[in-house]
Amino acid sequence: MIRRTAFRALTTVAVTAAVALPLTQGAQAAAPDTTAPATAATAATAAPINADDDNPFRWMELDGLRADFQFMCPAGHCAGFWSLVLTDNAAQQKFEGGKFFVYAPATGEFSFFLDTDIAVRTVDHSSQVRLVDTDFMRSHPRVEVRYGDPDDPDRARVVASAATLM
């Protein structure tokens, strides 16, 4: 029970930090995604920005991943944020019998994905792969998205990677 409560608290803090990080790095509220249905609330609170200026992943070598700028509008206040998602080629591979997870092979540490607005350690589908933990990526020279059993990461398949260019 205590472990579950602690995990929920940690998850809440992680999601808050992930969403707030672009804001503290100078990102501004932005226009909603034109592929998503717009509402009066999102249109009224959004202002366009040049998303390319704040891409925290532009100095990384990406293999099977691409930087993606998204908008989240919790409680009617829209905020833009950067994340890494699988490229179309990586996402269209066949995946069965495992889960996606983020792993730093040099240290054996795990990070999280942002699933809608909740930080989760694993996801079931390639379309759910969304990395937002820029602190984790900057503190590890190589981060990998793996597919398989997170309890046995060495046997899991490497689907994509991000390496920090020094």
Short mmCIF file of C-alpha atoms in Angstrom, two decimals:
data_model
loop_
_atom_site.label_atom_id
_atom_site.label_comp_id
_atom_site.label_asym_id
_atom_site.label_seq_id
_atom_site.Cartn_x
_atom_site.Cartn_y
_atom_site.Cartn_z
CA MET A 1 0.00 0.00 0.00
CA ILE A 2 2.77 2.44 0.93
CA ARG A 3 4.71 1.42 -2.16
CA ARG A 4 1.68 2.11 -4.41
CA THR A 5 1.10 5.52 -2.79
CA ALA A 6 4.77 6.42 -3.16
CA PHE A 7 4.73 5.36 -6.83
CA ARG A 8 1.61 7.45 -7.52
CA ALA A 9 3.20 10.48 -5.86
CA LEU A 10 6.42 9.98 -7.85
CA THR A 11 4.43 9.60 -11.07
CA THR A 12 2.55 12.82 -10.40
CA VAL A 13 5.77 14.70 -9.75
CA ALA A 14 7.39 13.24 -12.89
CA VAL A 15 4.45 14.19 -15.13
CA THR A 16 4.30 17.68 -13.66
CA ALA A 17 8.03 18.12 -14.26
CA ALA A 18 7.79 16.73 -17.80
CA VAL A 19 5.00 19.10 -18.77
CA ALA A 20 6.46 22.10 -16.93
CA LEU A 21 10.02 21.67 -18.25
CA PRO A 22 9.34 23.16 -21.70
CA LEU A 23 7.54 26.04 -20.04
CA THR A 24 10.53 26.79 -17.83
CA GLN A 25 12.83 26.54 -20.85
CA GLY A 26 10.93 29.30 -22.61
CA ALA A 27 8.17 27.41 -24.42
CA GLN A 28 4.92 29.31 -24.67
CA ALA A 29 1.33 28.21 -25.09
CA ALA A 30 0.76 27.41 -28.74
CA ALA A 31 -1.97 26.84 -31.28
CA PRO A 32 -3.68 23.48 -31.05
CA ASP A 33 -2.78 20.66 -33.44
CA THR A 34 -4.82 21.17 -36.62
CA THR A 35 -5.40 17.41 -36.89
CA ALA A 36 -7.20 17.41 -33.53
CA PRO A 37 -10.65 18.92 -33.12
CA ALA A 38 -10.38 22.49 -31.84
CA THR A 39 -12.59 23.83 -29.11
CA ALA A 40 -13.43 27.40 -28.20
CA ALA A 41 -11.41 27.04 -24.99
CA THR A 42 -8.26 25.83 -26.75
CA ALA A 43 -8.53 28.40 -29.52
CA ALA A 44 -8.97 31.23 -27.04
CA THR A 45 -5.96 30.25 -24.90
CA ALA A 46 -3.53 29.36 -27.68
CA ALA A 47 -0.94 31.57 -29.39
CA PRO A 48 1.36 30.43 -32.23
CA ILE A 49 5.10 29.99 -31.66
CA ASN A 50 8.03 28.71 -33.66
CA ALA A 51 8.37 25.24 -32.13
CA ASP A 52 11.76 24.57 -33.78
CA ASP A 53 13.48 27.15 -31.58
CA ASP A 54 13.04 25.15 -28.34
CA ASN A 55 13.67 21.58 -29.51
CA PRO A 56 15.69 20.06 -26.61
CA PHE A 57 16.53 17.00 -28.75
CA ARG A 58 18.17 18.79 -31.69
CA TRP A 59 21.66 17.98 -30.35
CA MET A 60 20.97 14.26 -30.07
CA GLU A 61 21.68 11.52 -32.56
CA LEU A 62 18.35 9.75 -33.05
CA ASP A 63 17.93 6.26 -34.50
CA GLY A 64 14.32 5.13 -34.90
CA LEU A 65 13.09 8.22 -33.03
CA ARG A 66 12.03 11.70 -34.11
CA ALA A 67 11.31 14.89 -32.21
CA ASP A 68 7.61 15.75 -32.04
CA PHE A 69 6.01 18.97 -30.80
CA GLN A 70 2.63 18.44 -29.14
CA PHE A 71 0.08 20.45 -27.22
CA MET A 72 -1.59 19.56 -23.98
CA CYS A 73 -4.50 21.58 -22.64
CA PRO A 74 -5.12 20.54 -19.03
CA ALA A 75 -7.86 22.65 -17.43
CA GLY A 76 -8.12 24.78 -20.57
CA HIS A 77 -4.54 26.11 -20.41
CA CYS A 78 -2.63 24.95 -23.47
CA ALA A 79 1.09 24.30 -23.30
CA GLY A 80 3.39 23.04 -26.00
CA PHE A 81 6.02 20.42 -25.25
CA TRP A 82 8.65 18.40 -27.09
CA SER A 83 8.89 14.64 -26.97
CA LEU A 84 10.51 11.79 -28.86
CA VAL A 85 8.29 9.31 -30.68
CA LEU A 86 9.09 6.32 -32.87
CA THR A 87 9.61 6.98 -36.57
CA ASP A 88 7.05 5.45 -38.90
CA ASN A 89 9.52 2.71 -39.92
CA ALA A 90 10.24 1.74 -36.32
CA ALA A 91 6.57 1.89 -35.26
CA GLN A 92 5.40 -0.35 -38.13
CA GLN A 93 7.57 -3.30 -37.11
CA LYS A 94 5.85 -6.37 -35.71
CA PHE A 95 5.76 -6.47 -31.88
CA GLU A 96 4.30 -9.38 -29.91
CA GLY A 97 4.61 -10.68 -26.38
CA GLY A 98 6.29 -7.81 -24.60
CA LYS A 99 6.19 -4.19 -23.57
CA PHE A 100 8.04 -1.04 -24.61
CA PHE A 101 10.30 0.56 -22.01
CA VAL A 102 13.06 3.20 -21.83
CA TYR A 103 16.46 1.94 -20.69
CA ALA A 104 19.95 3.41 -20.23
CA PRO A 105 22.29 0.45 -20.90
CA ALA A 106 25.36 2.07 -19.33
CA THR A 107 23.72 2.37 -15.90
CA GLY A 108 20.82 -0.08 -16.05
CA GLU A 109 18.35 2.69 -15.17
CA PHE A 110 14.81 3.09 -16.50
CA SER A 111 12.86 6.19 -17.46
CA PHE A 112 9.19 6.67 -18.35
CA PHE A 113 6.84 7.40 -21.22
CA LEU A 114 4.11 10.01 -21.19
CA ASP A 115 0.84 8.20 -21.95
CA THR A 116 -1.77 10.93 -22.48
CA ASP A 117 -0.88 12.91 -19.32
CA ILE A 118 0.34 10.08 -17.10
CA ALA A 119 3.94 8.94 -16.67
CA VAL A 120 4.20 5.17 -17.14
CA ARG A 121 7.17 2.81 -17.08
CA THR A 122 5.92 0.62 -19.94
CA VAL A 123 3.46 0.84 -22.81
CA ASP A 124 1.88 -1.88 -24.94
CA HIS A 125 1.72 -0.25 -28.38
CA SER A 126 4.32 1.53 -30.51
CA SER A 127 1.98 4.52 -30.91
CA GLN A 128 2.19 5.08 -27.13
CA VAL A 129 5.97 5.57 -27.13
CA ARG A 130 6.49 9.22 -26.10
CA LEU A 131 9.67 10.20 -24.22
CA VAL A 132 9.64 13.53 -22.42
CA ASP A 133 12.23 13.05 -19.67
CA THR A 134 14.95 15.36 -21.02
CA ASP A 135 16.87 15.30 -17.71
CA PHE A 136 17.21 11.52 -17.94
CA MET A 137 18.37 11.74 -21.55
CA ARG A 138 20.93 14.45 -20.83
CA SER A 139 22.35 12.50 -17.89
CA HIS A 140 22.89 9.30 -19.91
CA PRO A 141 25.07 9.12 -23.03
CA ARG A 142 22.72 6.60 -24.67
CA VAL A 143 19.04 5.88 -24.02
CA GLU A 144 17.21 3.05 -25.76
CA VAL A 145 13.58 2.17 -26.36
CA ARG A 146 13.42 -1.58 -25.94
CA TYR A 147 10.69 -4.14 -26.46
CA GLY A 148 10.40 -7.26 -24.36
CA ASP A 149 10.42 -8.03 -20.65
CA PRO A 150 11.47 -5.00 -18.56
CA ASP A 151 12.55 -7.40 -15.80
CA ASP A 152 15.16 -8.80 -18.21
CA PRO A 153 16.29 -5.75 -20.22
CA ASP A 154 19.43 -7.41 -21.61
CA ARG A 155 17.30 -9.86 -23.60
CA ALA A 156 14.86 -7.22 -24.86
CA ARG A 157 15.01 -6.01 -28.46
CA VAL A 158 16.41 -2.51 -29.07
CA VAL A 159 13.81 -0.67 -31.17
CA ALA A 160 15.27 2.85 -31.15
CA SER A 161 17.96 4.92 -29.47
CA ALA A 162 18.99 8.46 -28.65
CA ALA A 163 22.61 9.40 -28.04
CA THR A 164 23.80 12.68 -26.62
CA LEU A 165 26.33 14.36 -28.91
CA MET A 166 29.30 15.67 -26.97
#
